[in-house]
Short mmCIF file of C-alpha atoms and ligand atoms in Angstrom, two decimals:
data_model
loop_
_atom_site.label_atom_id
_atom_site.label_comp_id
_atom_site.label_asym_id
_atom_site.label_seq_id
_atom_site.Cartn_x
_atom_site.Cartn_y
_atom_site.Cartn_z
CA UNK A 1 -9.86 -183.25 -51.51
CA UNK A 2 -6.76 -181.34 -50.72
CA UNK A 3 -3.76 -182.62 -52.22
CA UNK A 4 -2.08 -182.55 -48.86
CA UNK A 5 -3.37 -183.16 -45.24
CA UNK A 6 -0.48 -180.84 -43.97
CA UNK A 7 2.27 -178.77 -45.50
CA UNK A 8 4.95 -177.71 -43.23
CA UNK A 9 6.04 -174.43 -45.29
CA UNK A 10 9.15 -172.45 -45.20
CA UNK A 11 11.56 -174.18 -42.94
CA UNK A 12 14.94 -175.13 -43.11
CA UNK A 13 15.06 -179.10 -43.78
CA UNK A 14 17.68 -180.71 -42.56
CA UNK A 15 18.70 -184.47 -42.58
CA UNK A 16 21.66 -186.71 -41.70
CA UNK A 17 23.21 -185.82 -44.85
CA UNK A 18 21.78 -182.80 -46.66
CA UNK A 19 19.92 -179.44 -45.97
CA UNK A 20 17.58 -177.57 -47.91
CA UNK A 21 14.90 -174.73 -47.69
CA UNK A 22 11.56 -176.30 -48.89
CA UNK A 23 8.32 -177.19 -47.84
CA UNK A 24 7.13 -180.47 -46.63
CA UNK A 25 3.85 -182.10 -48.13
CA UNK A 26 2.17 -184.61 -45.98
CA UNK A 27 -0.72 -187.06 -47.13
CA UNK A 28 -2.09 -190.22 -44.88
CA UNK A 29 0.71 -189.97 -42.61
CA UNK A 30 3.58 -189.97 -44.95
CA UNK A 31 5.91 -187.38 -46.97
CA UNK A 32 4.64 -186.92 -50.23
CA UNK A 33 6.64 -183.80 -51.71
CA UNK A 34 9.45 -182.12 -50.85
CA UNK A 35 9.48 -178.84 -53.02
CA UNK A 36 9.15 -175.19 -53.07
CA UNK A 37 5.95 -173.36 -52.72
CA UNK A 38 3.76 -176.34 -52.00
CA UNK A 39 -0.38 -175.54 -52.03
CA UNK A 40 -3.36 -177.19 -51.75
CA UNK A 41 -3.02 -178.08 -48.26
CA UNK A 42 -5.95 -178.91 -45.49
CA UNK A 43 -3.45 -177.48 -43.10
CA UNK A 44 -0.20 -175.50 -43.37
CA UNK A 45 2.19 -174.57 -40.60
CA UNK A 46 4.51 -171.65 -41.09
CA UNK A 47 8.08 -172.95 -40.31
CA UNK A 48 9.81 -169.72 -41.23
CA UNK A 49 12.87 -169.38 -38.93
CA UNK A 50 12.69 -172.90 -37.82
CA UNK A 51 14.77 -176.06 -38.55
CA UNK A 52 12.59 -178.84 -39.85
CA UNK A 53 14.31 -182.41 -38.48
CA UNK A 54 13.29 -185.70 -38.53
CA UNK A 55 11.42 -186.58 -35.37
CA UNK A 56 13.94 -187.79 -32.50
CA UNK A 57 14.32 -191.74 -32.04
CA UNK A 58 15.04 -192.59 -28.81
CA UNK A 59 16.33 -196.08 -28.99
CA UNK A 60 17.01 -196.70 -25.27
CA UNK A 61 14.12 -196.01 -22.67
CA UNK A 62 12.72 -197.89 -19.86
CA UNK A 63 9.01 -197.82 -19.57
CA UNK A 64 6.72 -199.60 -16.73
CA UNK A 65 9.50 -201.96 -16.01
CA UNK A 66 9.44 -204.12 -12.73
CA UNK A 67 12.26 -202.62 -10.61
CA UNK A 68 12.26 -204.86 -7.72
CA UNK A 69 10.14 -205.38 -4.38
CA UNK A 70 8.21 -202.13 -3.50
CA UNK A 71 9.82 -200.06 -6.28
CA UNK A 72 7.71 -198.46 -9.22
CA UNK A 73 9.07 -196.82 -12.29
CA UNK A 74 7.67 -193.32 -12.55
CA UNK A 75 6.34 -193.68 -16.05
CA UNK A 76 3.77 -195.61 -17.75
CA UNK A 77 3.48 -195.67 -21.65
CA UNK A 78 1.16 -192.47 -21.68
CA UNK A 79 3.26 -190.26 -19.62
CA UNK A 80 6.71 -191.58 -21.13
CA UNK A 81 5.24 -190.87 -24.81
CA UNK A 82 3.68 -187.65 -23.67
CA UNK A 83 7.13 -186.42 -22.28
CA UNK A 84 9.07 -188.14 -25.53
CA UNK A 85 6.58 -186.09 -27.68
CA UNK A 86 7.01 -182.73 -25.88
CA UNK A 87 10.81 -183.12 -26.10
CA UNK A 88 10.81 -183.62 -30.10
CA UNK A 89 10.63 -187.52 -30.41
CA UNK A 90 8.65 -189.33 -32.60
CA UNK A 91 9.57 -193.02 -31.88
CA UNK A 92 10.81 -194.50 -28.60
CA UNK A 93 12.14 -198.20 -27.92
CA UNK A 94 11.44 -199.73 -24.48
CA UNK A 95 12.55 -202.86 -23.26
CA UNK A 96 10.52 -205.88 -22.94
CA UNK A 97 11.96 -207.26 -19.64
CA UNK A 98 11.95 -211.08 -19.37
CA UNK A 99 11.71 -211.72 -15.67
CA UNK A 100 13.36 -215.33 -14.74
CA UNK A 101 10.92 -218.31 -14.76
CA UNK A 102 8.95 -216.31 -17.57
CA UNK A 103 8.79 -216.79 -21.30
CA UNK A 104 9.75 -214.33 -23.79
CA UNK A 105 6.20 -214.24 -25.60
CA UNK A 106 4.30 -214.12 -22.38
CA UNK A 107 6.74 -211.13 -21.35
CA UNK A 108 6.15 -209.51 -24.90
CA UNK A 109 2.40 -209.74 -24.69
CA UNK A 110 2.43 -208.32 -21.23
CA UNK A 111 4.15 -205.12 -22.56
CA UNK A 112 1.90 -204.82 -25.23
CA UNK A 113 -0.90 -204.89 -22.80
CA UNK A 114 0.65 -202.16 -20.85
CA UNK A 115 1.25 -200.00 -24.18
CA UNK A 116 -2.05 -200.53 -25.84
CA UNK A 117 -4.11 -197.47 -26.45
CA UNK A 118 -1.85 -195.46 -24.32
CA UNK A 119 1.15 -194.32 -26.68
CA UNK A 120 1.17 -190.80 -28.14
CA UNK A 121 4.12 -192.00 -30.64
CA UNK A 122 5.43 -195.02 -31.96
CA UNK A 123 6.98 -197.56 -29.87
CA UNK A 124 9.27 -200.42 -30.63
CA UNK A 125 10.16 -203.27 -27.85
CA UNK A 126 13.84 -204.62 -27.66
CA UNK A 127 13.86 -207.78 -25.48
CA UNK A 128 15.84 -208.43 -22.28
CA UNK A 129 17.06 -211.59 -21.79
CA UNK A 130 17.55 -212.78 -18.38
CA UNK A 131 16.86 -216.64 -18.87
CA UNK A 132 18.62 -218.16 -21.71
CA UNK A 133 16.84 -221.47 -21.28
CA UNK A 134 16.93 -224.15 -24.21
CA UNK A 135 13.18 -223.10 -25.20
CA UNK A 136 14.11 -219.53 -24.95
CA UNK A 137 17.36 -219.95 -27.20
CA UNK A 138 15.88 -222.74 -29.50
CA UNK A 139 12.38 -221.40 -30.18
CA UNK A 140 10.96 -218.13 -28.59
CA UNK A 141 13.83 -215.84 -29.77
CA UNK A 142 14.12 -217.01 -33.27
CA UNK A 143 10.49 -216.73 -33.46
CA UNK A 144 10.41 -213.20 -31.90
CA UNK A 145 13.34 -212.06 -34.21
CA UNK A 146 11.22 -213.48 -37.46
CA UNK A 147 8.32 -211.17 -35.76
CA UNK A 148 10.06 -207.83 -36.05
CA UNK A 149 11.83 -207.74 -32.47
CA UNK A 150 15.26 -207.80 -34.06
CA UNK A 151 17.46 -206.46 -31.21
CA UNK A 152 17.67 -207.64 -27.62
CA UNK A 153 19.83 -206.76 -24.42
CA UNK A 154 21.84 -208.69 -22.38
CA UNK A 155 23.24 -207.84 -18.73
CA UNK A 156 26.77 -208.62 -17.57
CA UNK A 157 25.69 -207.51 -13.88
CA UNK A 158 22.72 -207.43 -11.44
CA UNK A 159 21.53 -210.63 -9.43
CA UNK A 160 18.08 -210.86 -11.60
CA UNK A 161 19.30 -210.11 -14.96
CA UNK A 162 23.22 -211.30 -15.23
CA UNK A 163 23.87 -214.04 -17.74
CA UNK A 164 27.18 -216.04 -17.33
CA UNK A 165 29.86 -215.74 -19.96
CA UNK A 166 28.32 -219.29 -21.68
CA UNK A 167 25.00 -217.80 -21.63
CA UNK A 168 26.19 -214.54 -23.42
CA UNK A 169 27.85 -216.53 -26.13
CA UNK A 170 24.63 -218.89 -26.60
CA UNK A 171 22.52 -215.69 -27.11
CA UNK A 172 24.78 -214.00 -29.18
CA UNK A 173 25.02 -217.20 -31.55
CA UNK A 174 21.36 -217.12 -31.67
CA UNK A 175 21.72 -213.37 -32.78
CA UNK A 176 24.20 -214.29 -35.49
CA UNK A 177 21.95 -217.09 -36.71
CA UNK A 178 18.74 -215.14 -36.84
CA UNK A 179 20.15 -211.76 -37.70
CA UNK A 180 19.17 -209.84 -34.58
CA UNK A 181 21.42 -207.16 -32.67
CA UNK A 182 22.64 -207.73 -29.49
CA UNK A 183 23.15 -204.72 -27.14
CA UNK A 184 25.04 -204.99 -24.10
CA UNK A 185 25.35 -203.50 -20.44
CA UNK A 186 29.03 -203.85 -19.57
CA UNK A 187 29.81 -203.96 -15.92
CA UNK A 188 31.00 -207.06 -14.24
CA UNK A 189 29.05 -208.95 -11.82
CA UNK A 190 31.85 -210.17 -9.40
CA UNK A 191 33.87 -207.08 -9.39
CA UNK A 192 30.81 -204.88 -8.90
CA UNK A 193 29.66 -207.08 -6.16
CA UNK A 194 33.11 -207.17 -4.41
CA UNK A 195 33.28 -203.65 -4.52
CA UNK A 196 29.99 -202.96 -3.20
CA UNK A 197 30.65 -205.30 -0.07
CA UNK A 198 33.79 -203.75 0.68
CA UNK A 199 32.46 -200.22 0.58
CA UNK A 200 29.43 -201.29 2.95
CA UNK A 201 31.67 -203.00 5.30
CA UNK A 202 33.67 -199.49 5.88
CA UNK A 203 30.41 -197.94 6.29
CA UNK A 204 30.41 -196.04 2.81
CA UNK A 205 26.62 -196.39 2.39
CA UNK A 206 25.66 -192.97 1.27
CA UNK A 207 24.47 -192.59 -2.41
CA UNK A 208 27.74 -190.95 -3.35
CA UNK A 209 29.53 -194.51 -3.12
CA UNK A 210 27.38 -195.87 -6.10
CA UNK A 211 30.19 -194.26 -8.27
CA UNK A 212 33.24 -195.81 -6.51
CA UNK A 213 31.25 -199.28 -6.33
CA UNK A 214 31.71 -199.42 -10.30
CA UNK A 215 34.60 -197.67 -11.30
CA UNK A 216 35.72 -197.22 -14.69
CA UNK A 217 37.80 -200.22 -14.38
CA UNK A 218 34.68 -202.67 -14.00
CA UNK A 219 33.31 -201.09 -17.44
CA UNK A 220 36.30 -201.49 -19.38
CA UNK A 221 36.85 -205.19 -18.52
CA UNK A 222 33.08 -205.90 -19.15
CA UNK A 223 33.42 -204.14 -22.43
CA UNK A 224 36.20 -205.78 -23.76
CA UNK A 225 34.81 -209.22 -22.72
CA UNK A 226 31.56 -208.53 -24.21
CA UNK A 227 33.74 -207.54 -27.46
CA UNK A 228 35.40 -210.47 -27.25
CA UNK A 229 32.70 -212.79 -26.90
CA UNK A 230 30.92 -211.02 -29.88
CA UNK A 231 34.19 -211.67 -31.92
CA UNK A 232 34.35 -215.17 -31.11
CA UNK A 233 30.56 -215.88 -32.34
CA UNK A 234 31.03 -213.50 -34.98
CA UNK A 235 28.25 -211.37 -34.68
CA UNK A 236 27.91 -207.34 -34.38
CA UNK A 237 27.48 -205.70 -30.99
CA UNK A 238 26.18 -202.48 -29.66
CA UNK A 239 27.53 -201.35 -26.18
CA UNK A 240 24.92 -199.32 -24.90
CA UNK A 241 25.57 -196.35 -22.37
CA UNK A 242 29.30 -195.77 -22.69
CA UNK A 243 30.29 -193.69 -19.69
CA UNK A 244 34.00 -193.65 -19.51
CA UNK A 245 37.17 -192.77 -21.67
CA UNK A 246 38.62 -196.45 -20.79
CA UNK A 247 35.52 -198.03 -21.88
CA UNK A 248 35.51 -195.98 -25.09
CA UNK A 249 39.03 -197.05 -25.80
CA UNK A 250 38.07 -200.69 -26.01
CA UNK A 251 35.53 -199.74 -28.42
CA UNK A 252 37.87 -198.01 -30.63
CA UNK A 253 40.36 -200.80 -30.26
CA UNK A 254 37.57 -203.20 -31.51
CA UNK A 255 36.89 -200.62 -34.46
CA UNK A 256 40.40 -200.60 -35.25
CA UNK A 257 40.46 -204.53 -35.61
CA UNK A 258 37.52 -204.17 -37.93
CA UNK A 259 35.08 -205.41 -35.91
CA UNK A 260 31.25 -204.58 -36.20
CA UNK A 261 31.21 -203.00 -32.56
CA UNK A 262 29.00 -199.99 -32.10
CA UNK A 263 28.37 -197.71 -29.22
CA UNK A 264 26.06 -195.33 -27.52
CA UNK A 265 26.33 -192.80 -25.15
CA UNK A 266 23.69 -190.57 -23.25
CA UNK A 267 23.30 -186.82 -21.86
CA UNK A 268 24.39 -188.10 -18.11
CA UNK A 269 27.86 -188.70 -19.51
CA UNK A 270 28.24 -185.39 -20.90
CA UNK A 271 26.79 -183.37 -18.23
CA UNK A 272 26.96 -184.73 -14.92
CA UNK A 273 29.91 -186.12 -12.66
CA UNK A 274 30.70 -188.23 -9.85
CA UNK A 275 30.45 -185.49 -7.68
CA UNK A 276 26.65 -184.63 -8.28
CA UNK A 277 26.23 -188.10 -6.32
CA UNK A 278 27.47 -186.35 -3.15
CA UNK A 279 24.18 -184.20 -2.77
CA UNK A 280 24.25 -181.43 -0.54
CA UNK A 281 26.78 -183.01 2.01
CA UNK A 282 26.71 -186.72 1.24
CA UNK A 283 23.03 -186.81 1.85
CA UNK A 284 20.00 -188.89 0.06
CA UNK A 285 19.49 -186.24 -2.46
CA UNK A 286 22.72 -187.75 -4.36
CA UNK A 287 20.17 -190.43 -4.99
CA UNK A 288 18.73 -188.29 -7.72
CA UNK A 289 21.87 -188.95 -9.92
CA UNK A 290 22.25 -192.40 -9.33
CA UNK A 291 22.24 -194.26 -12.60
CA UNK A 292 24.54 -197.10 -14.03
CA UNK A 293 27.09 -196.90 -15.15
CA UNK A 294 27.60 -193.74 -13.08
CA UNK A 295 28.47 -190.49 -14.20
CA UNK A 296 32.40 -189.81 -14.08
CA UNK A 297 34.81 -187.35 -14.40
CA UNK A 298 35.24 -184.41 -16.68
CA UNK A 299 38.21 -185.89 -18.45
CA UNK A 300 35.76 -188.58 -19.16
CA UNK A 301 33.00 -186.22 -20.71
CA UNK A 302 36.06 -184.52 -22.81
CA UNK A 303 36.90 -187.96 -24.12
CA UNK A 304 33.16 -189.03 -24.82
CA UNK A 305 32.53 -185.51 -26.49
CA UNK A 306 36.08 -186.29 -28.67
CA UNK A 307 34.59 -190.05 -29.19
CA UNK A 308 31.11 -188.27 -30.57
CA UNK A 309 33.02 -185.61 -32.69
CA UNK A 310 35.37 -188.38 -34.35
CA UNK A 311 32.28 -190.96 -34.94
CA UNK A 312 32.95 -193.68 -32.21
CA UNK A 313 29.52 -193.32 -31.22
CA UNK A 314 26.68 -194.29 -33.69
CA UNK A 315 23.73 -193.23 -31.13
CA UNK A 316 22.67 -190.84 -28.45
CA UNK A 317 20.13 -192.04 -26.39
CA UNK A 318 18.47 -191.24 -23.04
CA UNK A 319 18.67 -194.34 -21.21
CA UNK A 320 15.48 -192.90 -19.65
CA UNK A 321 14.86 -195.09 -16.37
CA UNK A 322 12.42 -192.81 -14.15
CA UNK A 323 11.93 -193.00 -10.43
CA UNK A 324 10.27 -190.34 -8.34
CA UNK A 325 12.53 -189.09 -5.38
CA UNK A 326 10.49 -188.32 -2.65
CA UNK A 327 8.56 -191.56 -2.95
CA UNK A 328 8.75 -194.56 -0.85
CA UNK A 329 8.53 -196.50 -4.11
CA UNK A 330 11.41 -194.49 -5.67
CA UNK A 331 14.71 -193.29 -4.80
CA UNK A 332 13.93 -192.75 -1.09
CA UNK A 333 12.48 -196.16 -0.70
CA UNK A 334 13.30 -197.31 3.22
CA UNK A 335 16.27 -199.99 2.14
CA UNK A 336 17.85 -197.17 0.16
CA UNK A 337 18.76 -195.37 3.15
CA UNK A 338 20.51 -198.12 4.33
CA UNK A 339 22.81 -198.76 1.28
CA UNK A 340 23.48 -197.23 -1.87
CA UNK A 341 22.97 -200.51 -3.42
CA UNK A 342 19.12 -200.28 -2.94
CA UNK A 343 18.69 -197.04 -4.68
CA UNK A 344 16.73 -197.49 -7.71
CA UNK A 345 19.14 -197.09 -10.87
CA UNK A 346 18.37 -194.76 -13.38
CA UNK A 347 17.28 -191.18 -14.42
CA UNK A 348 14.58 -189.32 -16.11
CA UNK A 349 15.56 -187.84 -19.44
CA UNK A 350 13.26 -188.69 -22.49
CA UNK A 351 12.47 -184.89 -22.65
CA UNK A 352 15.55 -183.59 -22.16
CA UNK A 353 17.94 -185.55 -24.39
CA UNK A 354 17.40 -183.45 -27.53
CA UNK A 355 17.67 -180.02 -26.15
CA UNK A 356 20.68 -180.61 -23.92
CA UNK A 357 22.56 -182.51 -26.69
CA UNK A 358 21.50 -179.79 -29.39
CA UNK A 359 22.55 -177.03 -26.98
CA UNK A 360 26.06 -178.68 -25.84
CA UNK A 361 26.56 -179.97 -29.27
CA UNK A 362 25.30 -177.83 -32.35
CA UNK A 363 25.07 -174.45 -30.26
CA UNK A 364 28.23 -174.34 -28.67
CA UNK A 365 29.67 -175.53 -32.05
CA UNK A 366 30.75 -179.21 -31.18
CA UNK A 367 28.83 -181.13 -33.96
CA UNK A 368 27.07 -179.87 -37.11
CA UNK A 369 23.19 -179.95 -37.30
CA UNK A 370 23.46 -183.14 -39.52
CA UNK A 371 25.51 -184.78 -36.98
CA UNK A 372 22.77 -184.04 -34.44
CA UNK A 373 20.24 -185.53 -36.72
CA UNK A 374 22.26 -188.53 -37.37
CA UNK A 375 23.05 -189.27 -33.75
CA UNK A 376 19.52 -188.57 -32.54
CA UNK A 377 17.14 -189.87 -35.00
CA UNK A 378 18.68 -191.38 -38.56
CA UNK A 379 21.44 -193.72 -36.89
CA UNK A 380 18.89 -195.31 -34.33
CA UNK A 381 16.63 -196.07 -37.30
CA UNK A 382 19.45 -197.69 -39.08
CA UNK A 383 21.00 -199.57 -36.35
CA UNK A 384 17.54 -201.02 -35.30
CA UNK A 385 15.55 -201.91 -38.49
CA UNK A 386 13.38 -198.85 -39.00
CA UNK A 387 15.14 -197.01 -41.90
CA UNK A 388 13.93 -195.25 -44.02
CA UNK A 389 10.45 -195.67 -42.60
CA UNK A 390 11.98 -193.74 -39.90
CA UNK A 391 14.73 -191.44 -39.05
CA UNK A 392 14.71 -189.13 -42.10
CA UNK A 393 12.98 -186.79 -44.25
CA UNK A 394 12.39 -188.33 -47.57
CA UNK A 395 9.29 -188.71 -49.82
CA UNK A 396 7.63 -192.09 -48.53
CA UNK A 397 9.01 -192.14 -45.20
CA UNK A 398 6.59 -191.52 -42.20
CA UNK A 399 6.07 -187.92 -41.68
CA UNK A 400 7.66 -187.73 -38.26
CA UNK A 401 8.92 -184.15 -38.20
CA UNK A 402 10.30 -181.75 -35.41
CA UNK A 403 10.34 -178.16 -36.00
CA UNK A 404 13.12 -176.85 -33.94
CA UNK A 405 13.90 -173.36 -32.85
CA UNK A 406 17.70 -173.12 -32.95
CA UNK A 407 18.08 -169.89 -31.02
CA UNK A 408 15.30 -170.54 -28.27
CA UNK A 409 16.91 -170.16 -24.61
CA UNK A 410 15.29 -172.33 -22.17
CA UNK A 411 16.22 -173.20 -18.69
CA UNK A 412 15.29 -177.04 -17.88
CA UNK A 413 12.99 -176.85 -15.02
CA UNK A 414 10.77 -179.88 -13.49
CA UNK A 415 7.47 -177.63 -13.80
CA UNK A 416 7.91 -177.55 -17.75
CA UNK A 417 8.33 -181.30 -17.90
CA UNK A 418 5.69 -184.04 -18.68
CA UNK A 419 7.36 -187.03 -17.49
CA UNK A 420 6.23 -188.97 -14.40
CA UNK A 421 9.26 -188.43 -12.09
CA UNK A 422 9.00 -185.54 -9.32
CA UNK A 423 12.29 -183.83 -10.30
CA UNK A 424 14.87 -183.42 -13.00
CA UNK A 425 18.75 -184.10 -12.87
CA UNK A 426 19.03 -181.00 -14.90
CA UNK A 427 17.08 -178.58 -13.16
CA UNK A 428 18.48 -175.24 -14.04
CA UNK A 429 20.28 -176.39 -16.97
CA UNK A 430 20.44 -173.60 -19.42
CA UNK A 431 20.12 -174.70 -23.12
CA UNK A 432 19.89 -172.89 -26.53
CA UNK A 433 17.64 -174.73 -29.20
CA UNK A 434 14.22 -176.14 -28.37
CA UNK A 435 11.63 -178.29 -29.93
CA UNK A 436 8.71 -176.19 -30.76
CA UNK A 437 6.22 -178.37 -32.61
CA UNK A 438 6.26 -182.30 -32.92
CA UNK A 439 4.44 -184.20 -35.77
CA UNK A 440 4.35 -187.94 -35.55
CA UNK A 441 2.74 -189.78 -38.75
CA UNK A 442 1.33 -186.43 -39.87
CA UNK A 443 -0.37 -185.61 -36.66
CA UNK A 444 0.83 -182.36 -34.65
CA UNK A 445 1.33 -184.20 -31.12
CA UNK A 446 2.99 -181.43 -29.18
CA UNK A 447 3.15 -177.89 -29.72
CA UNK A 448 4.88 -174.98 -27.47
CA UNK A 449 5.03 -177.74 -24.70
CA UNK A 450 1.30 -178.74 -24.87
CA UNK A 451 0.17 -181.93 -25.92
CA UNK A 452 -2.22 -181.98 -28.72
CA UNK A 453 -2.43 -185.30 -30.09
CA UNK A 454 -4.20 -188.46 -28.71
CA UNK A 455 -3.13 -191.48 -26.43
CA UNK A 456 -3.38 -194.18 -28.94
CA UNK A 457 -2.24 -192.56 -32.03
CA UNK A 458 0.96 -194.27 -31.56
CA UNK A 459 1.65 -197.87 -32.60
CA UNK A 460 3.91 -200.48 -32.20
CA UNK A 461 6.55 -201.07 -35.09
CA UNK A 462 7.88 -204.39 -35.88
CA UNK A 463 11.45 -203.98 -36.82
CA UNK A 464 13.70 -205.32 -39.90
CA UNK A 465 17.56 -206.07 -40.06
CA UNK A 466 19.77 -203.85 -38.25
CA UNK A 467 22.14 -201.96 -40.59
CA UNK A 468 24.80 -203.65 -38.97
CA UNK A 469 24.01 -207.35 -40.09
CA UNK A 470 23.22 -206.06 -43.84
CA UNK A 471 25.99 -207.20 -46.20
CA UNK A 472 28.46 -203.92 -46.97
CA UNK A 473 26.88 -201.72 -44.12
N1 DUC B 501 20.91 -200.01 -17.26
C1 DUC B 501 20.12 -199.26 -18.14
O1 DUC B 501 20.08 -199.60 -19.22
N2 DUC B 501 19.18 -198.43 -18.01
C2 DUC B 501 19.01 -198.35 -16.16
C3 DUC B 501 19.79 -199.30 -15.19
C4 DUC B 501 20.83 -200.04 -16.01
O2 DUC B 501 21.50 -200.65 -15.19
ZN1 ZN B 502 22.18 -201.01 -18.82
ZN1 ZN B 503 18.92 -198.37 -20.01
#
């Protein structure tokens, strides 16, 4: 029997901390050797001229999530994980969203039923808590954390999801006791509603006004409030999808106090601006860019880049929340034409996160390849309790690898993508650097933009404790 099922030969192996030209030997889905000149493989992939990176871990994606009456997300688990694999990812972390009136355990089971047999790469669910009942706080949440659902998101806005301050504190307190990580959507409910109603009363209803309805002041206030709540309770906090200088400054302030506050940002906040929501002439095409928080200004982009370079951000995620544009169940649903508030919130980005960040970051000299790996894989695994099984290249780790061509030029176009959306916000965006082979637990799942694995290869991962909650982290 061959010593290795697979050897990836002659590539430049790059992790968050090191780089070396060596072969990667794989047996039974795990890395069993890192050395020069490995032989005895059933299959050898020549990686000469390529970089061998840990497979991307995208810790913030939405898949098959209920999105309101008459609205359907554009991706199920089959299409989302196919797109993720083609985009160089080997693990994604979607949310299991609790709808009010429903329990958490039944919510998780429903998402497992949707995912089972359909995933091409590994998945692991975060929870979204929308109904912090005594049973949820006292029994369901503690039991689910023990079962490996060690992170959950809370919302400070949206009629169907918002938690009031008392509930936020209660959820954070469960997280502290059970050693789970709280992720927060930091936009304030009342201020946002006030702005929305004021704009609508002035007849400002086109998708463009989505941005002005939720200015950076609203994100800043909520970020500060969430940080204060986490400090009061004494638990770490992950502020997801940070979009603005103002919100980022709150995180810098928290870090300067020594608080365990972490931050995530996304491609849309580096590459899109509020002007994209104008569409052609303040028309509905602006809906293609409606996401929350909204894209801001070039000054905010510069601030976020500076934050990335200086280590303010721990993770770079897609916040993939895909809706079709030309669809009555998507961005062009009938109510969306009456006001921006009804435009489904989110962008498709699971397949384009890595190329955009590599191109704008590494190819343009803003970050090192090692920082790229940390921000797109290793830190996700650490923060969400998957390290060192995921997020690195080491003997014993899962053989999750992306063979990356750092010089390949490509233009992002809808026609080359695999997601269920009918558009990409980055149509025509030119990049340098592209994933050419994706290997998930030793199986080649995507090669040159073609799917080569099987649905069902991906499995659900129970997770351990976040590095944010481990002593000395
Ligand atoms: N928050 C997200 O994280 N994704 C989509 C929409 C939202 O509000
Ligand atoms: Zn959110
Ligand atoms: Zn999201």
